[in-house]
mmCIF file of C-alpha atoms in Angstrom:
data_model
loop_
_atom_site.group_PDB
_atom_site.id
_atom_site.type_symbol
_atom_site.label_atom_id
_atom_site.label_comp_id
_atom_site.label_asym_id
_atom_site.label_seq_id
_atom_site.Cartn_x
_atom_site.Cartn_y
_atom_site.Cartn_z
ATOM 1 C CA MET A 1 -11.196 -54.825 -13.204
ATOM 2 C CA ASN A 2 -8.011 -52.495 -12.836
ATOM 3 C CA PHE A 3 -7.674 -50.099 -9.737
ATOM 4 C CA ILE A 4 -10.996 -47.767 -9.958
ATOM 5 C CA PRO A 5 -9.955 -44.468 -7.858
ATOM 6 C CA TYR A 6 -12.351 -42.682 -5.742
ATOM 7 C CA GLY A 7 -11.108 -39.270 -7.431
ATOM 8 C CA ARG A 8 -8.832 -38.605 -10.597
ATOM 9 C CA GLN A 9 -7.917 -35.949 -12.769
ATOM 10 C CA ASN A 10 -9.494 -35.750 -16.239
ATOM 11 C CA ILE A 11 -5.843 -34.695 -18.924
ATOM 12 C CA THR A 12 -6.914 -33.875 -22.539
ATOM 13 C CA GLU A 13 -4.146 -33.127 -24.836
ATOM 14 C CA GLU A 14 -4.934 -29.273 -24.835
ATOM 15 C CA ASP A 15 -4.344 -28.867 -21.634
ATOM 16 C CA ILE A 16 -0.956 -30.893 -21.988
ATOM 17 C CA GLU A 17 -0.227 -28.701 -25.121
ATOM 18 C CA ALA A 18 -1.404 -25.355 -22.912
ATOM 19 C CA VAL A 19 1.640 -26.614 -20.220
ATOM 20 C CA VAL A 20 4.187 -27.271 -22.316
ATOM 21 C CA ASN A 21 3.675 -23.575 -24.641
ATOM 22 C CA VAL A 22 4.202 -21.900 -20.984
ATOM 23 C CA LEU A 23 7.567 -24.345 -20.751
ATOM 24 C CA LYS A 24 8.290 -23.198 -24.505
ATOM 25 C CA SER A 25 7.810 -19.106 -23.204
ATOM 26 C CA ASP A 26 9.920 -16.563 -20.942
ATOM 27 C CA TYR A 27 7.459 -16.320 -18.094
ATOM 28 C CA LEU A 28 7.067 -20.106 -15.945
ATOM 29 C CA THR A 29 5.787 -17.461 -13.249
ATOM 30 C CA GLN A 30 4.264 -14.254 -12.337
ATOM 31 C CA GLY A 31 3.456 -14.003 -16.844
ATOM 32 C CA PRO A 32 0.068 -13.461 -18.617
ATOM 33 C CA LYS A 33 -1.187 -16.937 -17.813
ATOM 34 C CA VAL A 34 -1.633 -16.165 -13.789
ATOM 35 C CA PRO A 35 -4.338 -13.043 -14.360
ATOM 36 C CA GLU A 36 -6.072 -15.355 -17.074
ATOM 37 C CA PHE A 37 -7.107 -18.062 -15.164
ATOM 38 C CA GLU A 38 -7.567 -15.092 -12.688
ATOM 39 C CA ASN A 39 -10.291 -13.615 -15.507
ATOM 40 C CA ALA A 40 -11.785 -16.804 -16.545
ATOM 41 C CA ILE A 41 -12.274 -17.276 -13.123
ATOM 42 C CA LYS A 42 -14.216 -13.968 -12.480
ATOM 43 C CA GLU A 43 -16.467 -14.488 -15.479
ATOM 44 C CA TYR A 44 -17.033 -17.649 -14.941
ATOM 45 C CA CYS A 45 -18.046 -17.168 -11.732
ATOM 46 C CA ASN A 46 -19.941 -13.040 -12.190
ATOM 47 C CA VAL A 47 -17.562 -11.382 -9.839
ATOM 48 C CA GLU A 48 -15.501 -8.705 -9.594
ATOM 49 C CA TYR A 49 -12.182 -10.571 -8.117
ATOM 50 C CA ALA A 50 -10.637 -13.149 -8.538
ATOM 51 C CA LEU A 51 -6.239 -14.101 -6.983
ATOM 52 C CA ALA A 52 -4.847 -17.381 -7.706
ATOM 53 C CA MET A 53 -2.974 -19.016 -5.045
ATOM 54 C CA ASN A 54 -0.770 -22.340 -4.794
ATOM 55 C CA SER A 55 -3.232 -23.605 -2.992
ATOM 56 C CA ALA A 56 -6.716 -23.392 -1.856
ATOM 57 C CA THR A 57 -5.369 -23.491 2.296
ATOM 58 C CA SER A 58 -2.694 -20.652 1.396
ATOM 59 C CA ALA A 59 -6.783 -19.071 -0.143
ATOM 60 C CA LEU A 60 -8.242 -19.860 3.302
ATOM 61 C CA HIS A 61 -4.932 -18.192 4.976
ATOM 62 C CA VAL A 62 -5.181 -14.531 3.426
ATOM 63 C CA ALA A 63 -8.657 -14.624 3.433
ATOM 64 C CA CYS A 64 -8.492 -14.899 6.953
ATOM 65 C CA LEU A 65 -5.753 -12.596 7.295
ATOM 66 C CA ALA A 66 -7.400 -10.215 5.365
ATOM 67 C CA LEU A 67 -10.502 -10.202 8.027
ATOM 68 C CA ASN A 68 -8.201 -9.110 10.250
ATOM 69 C CA VAL A 69 -8.553 -12.930 12.255
ATOM 70 C CA GLY A 70 -5.963 -12.255 14.838
ATOM 71 C CA GLN A 71 -4.806 -13.502 18.417
ATOM 72 C CA GLY A 72 -8.112 -13.297 20.613
ATOM 73 C CA ASP A 73 -11.012 -13.808 17.974
ATOM 74 C CA ILE A 74 -12.928 -16.766 17.274
ATOM 75 C CA VAL A 75 -13.753 -18.376 13.507
ATOM 76 C CA TRP A 76 -16.137 -21.054 13.557
ATOM 77 C CA THR A 77 -16.387 -24.009 10.848
ATOM 78 C CA THR A 78 -17.734 -27.525 10.395
ATOM 79 C CA PRO A 79 -16.135 -30.641 11.908
ATOM 80 C CA ILE A 80 -17.145 -32.816 8.122
ATOM 81 C CA THR A 81 -14.146 -31.529 6.633
ATOM 82 C CA PHE A 82 -10.691 -31.195 5.912
ATOM 83 C CA VAL A 83 -8.514 -30.249 8.440
ATOM 84 C CA ALA A 84 -7.518 -26.594 6.560
ATOM 85 C CA SER A 85 -10.681 -25.275 6.612
ATOM 86 C CA ALA A 86 -10.121 -24.785 10.728
ATOM 87 C CA ASN A 87 -6.013 -24.522 10.570
ATOM 88 C CA CYS A 88 -6.084 -21.571 8.587
ATOM 89 C CA ALA A 89 -7.856 -19.827 11.440
ATOM 90 C CA LEU A 90 -4.875 -20.867 14.086
ATOM 91 C CA TYR A 91 -2.150 -19.590 11.461
ATOM 92 C CA CYS A 92 -3.310 -16.096 12.748
ATOM 93 C CA GLY A 93 -3.895 -17.214 16.617
ATOM 94 C CA ALA A 94 -6.779 -17.568 16.268
ATOM 95 C CA THR A 95 -9.630 -19.905 18.724
ATOM 96 C CA VAL A 96 -11.448 -22.476 16.419
ATOM 97 C CA ASP A 97 -14.672 -23.863 16.934
ATOM 98 C CA PHE A 98 -17.056 -25.944 15.152
ATOM 99 C CA VAL A 99 -21.216 -26.135 14.660
ATOM 100 C CA ASP A 100 -22.735 -29.711 14.383
ATOM 101 C CA ILE A 101 -23.767 -30.535 9.809
ATOM 102 C CA ASP A 102 -27.431 -31.568 9.318
ATOM 103 C CA PRO A 103 -27.884 -34.992 8.637
ATOM 104 C CA ARG A 104 -29.291 -34.506 5.411
ATOM 105 C CA THR A 105 -27.461 -32.461 3.359
ATOM 106 C CA TYR A 106 -23.844 -33.560 5.480
ATOM 107 C CA ASN A 107 -22.924 -29.626 5.459
ATOM 108 C CA LEU A 108 -23.233 -27.271 8.823
ATOM 109 C CA SER A 109 -27.033 -27.041 10.748
ATOM 110 C CA ILE A 110 -28.070 -24.250 10.055
ATOM 111 C CA GLN A 111 -30.348 -25.065 13.465
ATOM 112 C CA SER A 112 -27.301 -25.515 15.038
ATOM 113 C CA LEU A 113 -25.228 -22.101 14.102
ATOM 114 C CA GLU A 114 -28.462 -20.096 15.211
ATOM 115 C CA HIS A 115 -28.479 -21.659 18.308
ATOM 116 C CA LYS A 116 -24.642 -21.507 18.835
ATOM 117 C CA LEU A 117 -25.101 -17.554 17.763
ATOM 118 C CA GLU A 118 -28.122 -16.911 20.354
ATOM 119 C CA ALA A 119 -26.015 -18.908 23.794
ATOM 120 C CA ALA A 120 -22.755 -17.872 22.500
ATOM 121 C CA LYS A 121 -24.497 -13.555 22.378
ATOM 122 C CA GLU A 122 -24.990 -14.388 26.025
ATOM 123 C CA GLN A 123 -21.863 -15.484 26.520
ATOM 124 C CA ASP A 124 -19.653 -13.053 24.453
ATOM 125 C CA LYS A 125 -17.504 -15.103 22.608
ATOM 126 C CA LEU A 126 -19.909 -14.779 18.384
ATOM 127 C CA PRO A 127 -17.516 -16.239 16.399
ATOM 128 C CA LYS A 128 -15.786 -13.143 13.775
ATOM 129 C CA VAL A 129 -15.404 -15.121 10.951
ATOM 130 C CA VAL A 130 -17.703 -18.330 10.017
ATOM 131 C CA ILE A 131 -16.620 -20.772 7.300
ATOM 132 C CA PRO A 132 -19.349 -22.358 5.473
ATOM 133 C CA VAL A 133 -18.413 -25.979 3.311
ATOM 134 C CA HIS A 134 -19.994 -26.966 -0.118
ATOM 135 C CA LEU A 135 -19.493 -30.327 1.614
ATOM 136 C CA CYS A 136 -18.916 -33.019 -2.207
ATOM 137 C CA GLY A 137 -19.659 -29.286 -3.653
ATOM 138 C CA GLN A 138 -23.648 -28.527 -2.534
ATOM 139 C CA PRO A 139 -23.548 -24.597 -1.663
ATOM 140 C CA CYS A 140 -24.681 -24.740 2.569
ATOM 141 C CA ASP A 141 -27.422 -22.391 2.706
ATOM 142 C CA MET A 142 -25.527 -18.952 2.333
ATOM 143 C CA GLU A 143 -28.323 -16.688 2.510
ATOM 144 C CA ARG A 144 -29.255 -18.291 6.504
ATOM 145 C CA ILE A 145 -25.452 -18.262 7.264
ATOM 146 C CA TYR A 146 -25.996 -13.871 5.500
ATOM 147 C CA GLN A 147 -29.067 -13.356 7.645
ATOM 148 C CA LEU A 148 -26.963 -14.602 10.809
ATOM 149 C CA SER A 149 -24.214 -13.009 9.956
ATOM 150 C CA LYS A 150 -26.415 -9.428 9.745
ATOM 151 C CA LYS A 151 -27.483 -9.971 13.298
ATOM 152 C CA TYR A 152 -24.151 -11.058 14.916
ATOM 153 C CA GLY A 153 -21.992 -9.276 13.208
ATOM 154 C CA PHE A 154 -19.456 -12.032 11.497
ATOM 155 C CA SER A 155 -17.941 -12.198 8.927
ATOM 156 C CA ILE A 156 -17.825 -15.255 6.082
ATOM 157 C CA ILE A 157 -15.516 -16.885 3.890
ATOM 158 C CA GLU A 158 -17.502 -19.962 2.235
ATOM 159 C CA ASP A 159 -15.099 -22.572 2.004
ATOM 160 C CA ALA A 160 -16.030 -23.736 -1.260
ATOM 161 C CA SER A 161 -12.902 -26.255 -2.719
ATOM 162 C CA HIS A 162 -15.566 -28.646 -3.580
ATOM 163 C CA ALA A 163 -17.938 -27.107 -6.021
ATOM 164 C CA ILE A 164 -16.859 -24.790 -8.770
ATOM 165 C CA GLY A 165 -19.208 -25.383 -11.215
ATOM 166 C CA GLY A 166 -22.564 -25.450 -8.650
ATOM 167 C CA LYS A 167 -25.078 -23.193 -8.452
ATOM 168 C CA TYR A 168 -27.365 -21.455 -5.874
ATOM 169 C CA LYS A 169 -30.746 -20.300 -6.386
ATOM 170 C CA ASN A 170 -29.590 -19.993 -9.976
ATOM 171 C CA GLN A 171 -26.153 -17.658 -9.207
ATOM 172 C CA PRO A 172 -22.826 -19.324 -9.749
ATOM 173 C CA ILE A 173 -20.618 -20.370 -6.509
ATOM 174 C CA GLY A 174 -18.261 -18.219 -5.906
ATOM 175 C CA ASN A 175 -20.063 -14.559 -7.018
ATOM 176 C CA CYS A 176 -20.036 -13.968 -3.604
ATOM 177 C CA GLN A 177 -23.178 -12.647 -3.146
ATOM 178 C CA TYR A 178 -23.409 -14.241 0.559
ATOM 179 C CA SER A 179 -20.212 -13.705 1.683
ATOM 180 C CA ASP A 180 -17.669 -12.107 1.789
ATOM 181 C CA ILE A 181 -14.804 -14.468 0.482
ATOM 182 C CA THR A 182 -15.344 -17.677 -1.399
ATOM 183 C CA ILE A 183 -12.351 -20.475 -1.941
ATOM 184 C CA PHE A 184 -11.722 -22.645 -4.460
ATOM 185 C CA SER A 185 -9.708 -25.677 -3.758
ATOM 186 C CA PHE A 186 -7.639 -27.219 -7.777
ATOM 187 C CA HIS A 187 -6.239 -30.147 -6.605
ATOM 188 C CA PRO A 188 -6.677 -33.455 -9.079
ATOM 189 C CA VAL A 189 -9.255 -34.595 -7.518
ATOM 190 C CA LYS A 190 -11.155 -31.554 -7.382
ATOM 191 C CA ILE A 191 -13.800 -30.721 -10.916
ATOM 192 C CA ILE A 192 -10.654 -29.232 -12.481
ATOM 193 C CA THR A 193 -7.271 -29.081 -11.352
ATOM 194 C CA THR A 194 -4.153 -26.461 -12.242
ATOM 195 C CA ALA A 195 -2.129 -29.783 -10.416
ATOM 196 C CA GLU A 196 -2.093 -27.919 -6.715
ATOM 197 C CA GLY A 197 -3.524 -24.454 -6.205
ATOM 198 C CA GLY A 198 -6.668 -22.509 -5.568
ATOM 199 C CA VAL A 199 -8.481 -18.660 -6.010
ATOM 200 C CA ALA A 200 -10.150 -16.884 -3.424
ATOM 201 C CA THR A 201 -12.736 -14.530 -4.908
ATOM 202 C CA THR A 202 -14.317 -11.817 -3.181
ATOM 203 C CA LYS A 203 -16.659 -8.485 -5.431
ATOM 204 C CA ASN A 204 -14.960 -6.460 -2.015
ATOM 205 C CA GLU A 205 -12.327 -4.628 -3.343
ATOM 206 C CA GLU A 206 -10.357 -3.491 -0.575
ATOM 207 C CA LEU A 207 -10.135 -6.790 0.954
ATOM 208 C CA ALA A 208 -8.744 -7.690 -3.170
ATOM 209 C CA GLN A 209 -6.190 -5.382 -2.703
ATOM 210 C CA LYS A 210 -4.980 -6.812 1.303
ATOM 211 C CA MET A 211 -5.301 -10.663 -0.348
ATOM 212 C CA ASP A 212 -3.296 -9.167 -3.573
ATOM 213 C CA LEU A 213 -0.778 -8.107 -0.851
ATOM 214 C CA LEU A 214 0.047 -10.939 1.871
ATOM 215 C CA ARG A 215 -0.062 -14.002 -1.142
ATOM 216 C CA SER A 216 3.203 -12.166 -2.743
ATOM 217 C CA HIS A 217 5.376 -11.108 0.622
ATOM 218 C CA GLY A 218 3.693 -7.966 1.192
ATOM 219 C CA ILE A 219 5.155 -6.679 -1.618
ATOM 220 C CA THR A 220 3.844 -3.897 -3.490
ATOM 221 C CA ARG A 221 4.820 -1.294 -6.429
ATOM 222 C CA ASP A 222 2.068 0.096 -6.606
ATOM 223 C CA SER A 223 3.167 4.161 -6.217
ATOM 224 C CA ASP A 224 -0.681 5.135 -4.887
ATOM 225 C CA LEU A 225 0.736 1.995 -1.946
ATOM 226 C CA MET A 226 3.213 3.185 -0.783
ATOM 227 C CA THR A 227 4.819 4.855 1.381
ATOM 228 C CA HIS A 228 6.104 7.760 -0.306
ATOM 229 C CA GLU A 229 7.109 8.179 -4.368
ATOM 230 C CA PRO A 230 9.388 5.762 -5.298
ATOM 231 C CA ASP A 231 13.320 6.039 -5.796
ATOM 232 C CA GLY A 232 13.012 4.657 -9.326
ATOM 233 C CA PRO A 233 11.540 2.415 -12.002
ATOM 234 C CA TRP A 234 12.790 -0.756 -10.162
ATOM 235 C CA TYR A 235 11.531 0.191 -7.043
ATOM 236 C CA TYR A 236 9.295 -2.027 -4.954
ATOM 237 C CA GLN A 237 8.416 -1.868 -0.635
ATOM 238 C CA GLN A 238 6.887 -4.271 1.722
ATOM 239 C CA VAL A 239 4.058 -2.209 2.940
ATOM 240 C CA ASP A 240 2.847 -5.587 5.382
ATOM 241 C CA LEU A 241 4.015 -9.126 6.283
ATOM 242 C CA GLY A 242 3.083 -11.864 3.441
ATOM 243 C CA TYR A 243 4.703 -14.621 1.907
ATOM 244 C CA ASN A 244 5.210 -16.544 -1.040
ATOM 245 C CA TYR A 245 1.513 -17.994 -2.234
ATOM 246 C CA ARG A 246 2.148 -17.355 -5.219
ATOM 247 C CA MET A 247 0.950 -19.647 -8.744
ATOM 248 C CA THR A 248 2.674 -21.134 -11.378
ATOM 249 C CA GLU A 249 2.296 -20.522 -14.837
ATOM 250 C CA MET A 250 1.777 -23.123 -15.985
ATOM 251 C CA GLN A 251 -0.863 -23.973 -12.853
ATOM 252 C CA ALA A 252 -3.263 -20.659 -14.245
ATOM 253 C CA ALA A 253 -1.919 -22.322 -18.369
ATOM 254 C CA LEU A 254 -3.506 -25.578 -16.906
ATOM 255 C CA GLY A 255 -6.006 -23.826 -14.793
ATOM 256 C CA VAL A 256 -7.427 -22.095 -18.349
ATOM 257 C CA SER A 257 -7.578 -25.426 -20.370
ATOM 258 C CA GLN A 258 -9.807 -26.373 -17.742
ATOM 259 C CA ILE A 259 -11.924 -24.017 -17.286
ATOM 260 C CA LYS A 260 -13.370 -24.268 -20.789
ATOM 261 C CA ARG A 261 -14.817 -27.522 -20.110
ATOM 262 C CA LEU A 262 -16.141 -26.722 -16.081
ATOM 263 C CA SER A 263 -19.909 -26.341 -16.952
ATOM 264 C CA SER A 264 -19.641 -30.106 -19.084
ATOM 265 C CA ILE A 265 -17.475 -31.690 -16.583
ATOM 266 C CA THR A 266 -19.831 -30.877 -13.711
ATOM 267 C CA LYS A 267 -22.647 -32.113 -15.918
ATOM 268 C CA SER A 268 -20.705 -35.524 -16.489
ATOM 269 C CA ARG A 269 -20.728 -35.964 -12.438
ATOM 270 C CA HIS A 270 -24.541 -35.395 -12.427
ATOM 271 C CA GLU A 271 -24.913 -37.922 -15.162
ATOM 272 C CA ILE A 272 -22.670 -40.510 -13.227
ATOM 273 C CA ALA A 273 -24.263 -39.732 -9.874
ATOM 274 C CA ASN A 274 -27.665 -40.139 -11.934
ATOM 275 C CA ARG A 275 -26.904 -43.518 -11.928
ATOM 276 C CA TYR A 276 -26.078 -44.469 -8.316
ATOM 277 C CA ASN A 277 -29.636 -42.804 -7.335
ATOM 278 C CA GLU A 278 -30.662 -45.706 -9.378
ATOM 279 C CA LYS A 279 -28.404 -48.476 -9.152
ATOM 280 C CA LEU A 280 -28.206 -48.001 -5.753
ATOM 281 C CA ALA A 281 -31.782 -47.846 -4.760
ATOM 282 C CA SER A 282 -32.701 -50.998 -3.875
ATOM 283 C CA LEU A 283 -29.562 -51.688 -1.450
ATOM 284 C CA ALA A 284 -29.463 -50.442 2.192
ATOM 285 C CA VAL A 285 -27.207 -47.608 1.765
ATOM 286 C CA ILE A 286 -28.354 -43.480 2.283
ATOM 287 C CA VAL A 287 -27.160 -41.809 -1.943
ATOM 288 C CA PRO A 288 -26.463 -38.385 -1.504
ATOM 289 C CA PHE A 289 -29.361 -35.112 -0.524
ATOM 290 C CA GLN A 290 -29.370 -32.772 -3.015
ATOM 291 C CA ILE A 291 -31.386 -29.986 -2.325
ATOM 292 C CA GLN A 292 -33.383 -28.808 -5.435
ATOM 293 C CA GLU A 293 -33.312 -24.741 -5.502
ATOM 294 C CA SER A 294 -28.978 -25.981 -5.065
ATOM 295 C CA TYR A 295 -26.532 -27.325 -7.910
ATOM 296 C CA SER A 296 -24.080 -29.115 -6.626
ATOM 297 C CA GLY A 297 -20.618 -29.167 -8.074
ATOM 298 C CA LEU A 298 -20.580 -32.794 -7.050
ATOM 299 C CA HIS A 299 -16.373 -32.857 -5.845
ATOM 300 C CA LEU A 300 -17.693 -36.057 -4.254
ATOM 301 C CA TYR A 301 -20.343 -39.198 -4.251
ATOM 302 C CA VAL A 302 -21.030 -40.032 -0.502
ATOM 303 C CA ILE A 303 -22.879 -42.541 0.695
ATOM 304 C CA ARG A 304 -24.282 -43.535 4.310
ATOM 305 C CA LEU A 305 -24.134 -47.198 5.475
ATOM 306 C CA LYS A 306 -27.670 -48.454 7.161
ATOM 307 C CA LEU A 307 -25.985 -50.351 9.313
ATOM 308 C CA ASP A 308 -29.381 -51.219 11.266
ATOM 309 C CA GLU A 309 -29.688 -53.565 8.508
ATOM 310 C CA ILE A 310 -26.465 -55.033 7.083
ATOM 311 C CA LYS A 311 -24.119 -57.717 8.845
ATOM 312 C CA PRO A 312 -20.399 -55.907 7.960
ATOM 313 C CA THR A 313 -19.341 -53.299 10.067
ATOM 314 C CA HIS A 314 -18.456 -49.869 8.582
ATOM 315 C CA LEU A 315 -15.107 -50.944 8.666
ATOM 316 C CA GLU A 316 -15.379 -54.434 6.780
ATOM 317 C CA VAL A 317 -17.116 -53.110 3.603
ATOM 318 C CA PHE A 318 -14.758 -50.377 3.142
ATOM 319 C CA LYS A 319 -12.046 -53.087 3.662
ATOM 320 C CA ALA A 320 -13.532 -54.911 1.215
ATOM 321 C CA LEU A 321 -14.447 -52.692 -1.465
ATOM 322 C CA ARG A 322 -10.181 -51.976 -1.057
ATOM 323 C CA ALA A 323 -9.781 -55.313 -1.260
ATOM 324 C CA ALA A 324 -12.267 -54.968 -4.866
ATOM 325 C CA ASN A 325 -9.440 -52.756 -6.086
ATOM 326 C CA ILE A 326 -11.941 -49.833 -5.581
ATOM 327 C CA GLY A 327 -10.525 -47.144 -4.201
ATOM 328 C CA VAL A 328 -12.970 -46.391 -1.180
ATOM 329 C CA ASN A 329 -12.303 -43.108 0.768
ATOM 330 C CA LEU A 330 -13.455 -41.331 4.053
ATOM 331 C CA HIS A 331 -14.470 -37.642 3.675
ATOM 332 C CA TYR A 332 -13.702 -36.895 6.307
ATOM 333 C CA ILE A 333 -12.489 -37.399 9.611
ATOM 334 C CA PRO A 334 -14.251 -34.729 12.513
ATOM 335 C CA VAL A 335 -12.008 -32.516 12.631
ATOM 336 C CA HIS A 336 -12.692 -31.788 16.770
ATOM 337 C CA LEU A 337 -11.709 -35.724 16.442
ATOM 338 C CA GLN A 338 -7.960 -35.075 15.429
ATOM 339 C CA PRO A 339 -4.767 -35.237 18.555
ATOM 340 C CA TYR A 340 -4.414 -31.966 17.819
ATOM 341 C CA TYR A 341 -7.348 -30.251 18.186
ATOM 342 C CA LYS A 342 -8.846 -33.442 20.988
ATOM 343 C CA GLU A 343 -4.999 -31.565 22.615
ATOM 344 C CA CYS A 344 -5.229 -28.100 21.999
ATOM 345 C CA PHE A 345 -8.536 -27.073 22.718
ATOM 346 C CA GLY A 346 -9.546 -29.456 24.643
ATOM 347 C CA PHE A 347 -12.810 -31.180 22.221
ATOM 348 C CA LYS A 348 -13.877 -35.099 22.952
ATOM 349 C CA LEU A 349 -16.154 -37.840 21.294
ATOM 350 C CA GLY A 350 -19.500 -36.081 22.024
ATOM 351 C CA ASP A 351 -19.159 -32.602 21.049
ATOM 352 C CA PHE A 352 -20.914 -32.875 18.442
ATOM 353 C CA PRO A 353 -23.137 -36.111 17.162
ATOM 354 C CA GLN A 354 -24.361 -35.845 13.901
ATOM 355 C CA ALA A 355 -20.737 -34.906 12.896
ATOM 356 C CA GLU A 356 -19.628 -38.516 14.699
ATOM 357 C CA GLN A 357 -22.136 -40.556 13.502
ATOM 358 C CA TYR A 358 -22.099 -39.399 9.615
ATOM 359 C CA TYR A 359 -18.048 -40.611 10.275
ATOM 360 C CA GLU A 360 -19.677 -44.095 11.749
ATOM 361 C CA GLU A 361 -21.065 -45.018 8.525
ATOM 362 C CA ALA A 362 -20.146 -42.920 4.869
ATOM 363 C CA ILE A 363 -18.124 -44.433 2.739
ATOM 364 C CA SER A 364 -16.770 -41.706 -1.214
ATOM 365 C CA LEU A 365 -17.752 -43.545 -4.561
ATOM 366 C CA PRO A 366 -14.914 -43.607 -7.090
ATOM 367 C CA LEU A 367 -16.940 -40.569 -8.996
ATOM 368 C CA TYR A 368 -14.789 -38.553 -12.048
ATOM 369 C CA PRO A 369 -15.494 -37.875 -15.474
ATOM 370 C CA ASP A 370 -13.409 -41.018 -16.814
ATOM 371 C CA LEU A 371 -15.471 -43.186 -14.418
ATOM 372 C CA SER A 372 -16.633 -46.233 -17.142
ATOM 373 C CA GLN A 373 -20.320 -47.678 -17.013
ATOM 374 C CA GLU A 374 -18.352 -50.530 -16.114
ATOM 375 C CA GLN A 375 -16.234 -49.789 -13.885
ATOM 376 C CA GLN A 376 -19.394 -47.724 -12.265
ATOM 377 C CA ASP A 377 -21.451 -50.747 -12.672
ATOM 378 C CA TYR A 378 -18.122 -52.853 -10.946
ATOM 379 C CA VAL A 379 -18.384 -50.579 -7.695
ATOM 380 C CA VAL A 380 -22.197 -51.192 -7.566
ATOM 381 C CA GLU A 381 -21.590 -54.707 -7.617
ATOM 382 C CA THR A 382 -19.791 -55.638 -5.738
ATOM 383 C CA LEU A 383 -21.301 -53.266 -2.546
ATOM 384 C CA LYS A 384 -24.827 -55.104 -3.156
ATOM 385 C CA ASP A 385 -22.414 -58.837 -3.041
ATOM 386 C CA ILE A 386 -20.702 -57.666 0.018
ATOM 387 C CA LEU A 387 -23.804 -55.542 2.161
ATOM 388 C CA ALA A 388 -26.009 -59.315 1.426
ATOM 389 C CA TYR A 389 -22.944 -60.927 3.043
ATOM 390 C CA ASP A 390 -24.443 -62.910 5.894
#
């Protein structure tokens, strides 16, 4: 069997034609395709504002800045995420802390969050922002987090890098009903891709305006935002300290083409996941738990090994699958155990036990629309043989 990656982009001739057409056009950057992509996101997510950027990391950074995160502030997120979910706060000079995960959903635990907020209030160390992450595409319990935000006074950034195409309480993820800002990622292994790229959505005009400025050097050509009347039609002003986080026209054109297939892509991922669920039911693994009232974007299919029921170790299972040309991965190493976070903030093993246990057992199996049934059967049979090793 040829190598099977854990994730892979789905590119059609229409996608290629869309990008080539931009390359033949007058605009490679700051043209009509970025606004077209933003409008497609707004329509899909039923949200007022969408701002495209060169990565989800950039979008997370700008979101924190728009919410005035800075020196002396505290931001909380989950330890089971890519490091960008935490790093974005550090870029702003804030301090980062974590909330342990729910053992079933692997998302931020609402119970742990509530207990930590109670203690933080007594110590006068409440977070300014909480960043829940929709791990694997399954949405967090955003309504409950929103209720807690009103009680304890924090803002919310949804890290939905895994979750475009999913729904929470029958509404599209990204509509910001229970958050200030939502972030999407369009890396090639994600649900749809712009090669690299991200989008921030919001219902708040002031936040949208601030993020728009910050993604492009803090520069405006809008006379309403200037300190005086423009000197002429050439005039612009830098009114804030921003960054070059803009998305290119080629990326946006690919996104416009891809989002047309978003619903069908998500449906395919669910069909593959359901097939995994059936075929893995008899093995010594825990298949992903899905909340009934939500619809996951299903970016990842993560199993957990029942290590007390099998002889091979977690590492041995992982290496054996890789040796069989199956490109499994592990999402993620707990952020608090990364050397930078241990050395700079004093985090240590034992701080977040649910996250650490997850890390000891989790493996991401291949999941992408072009995964064939033959390839999926090979993954399942190979895993079955490895787990049965005595």
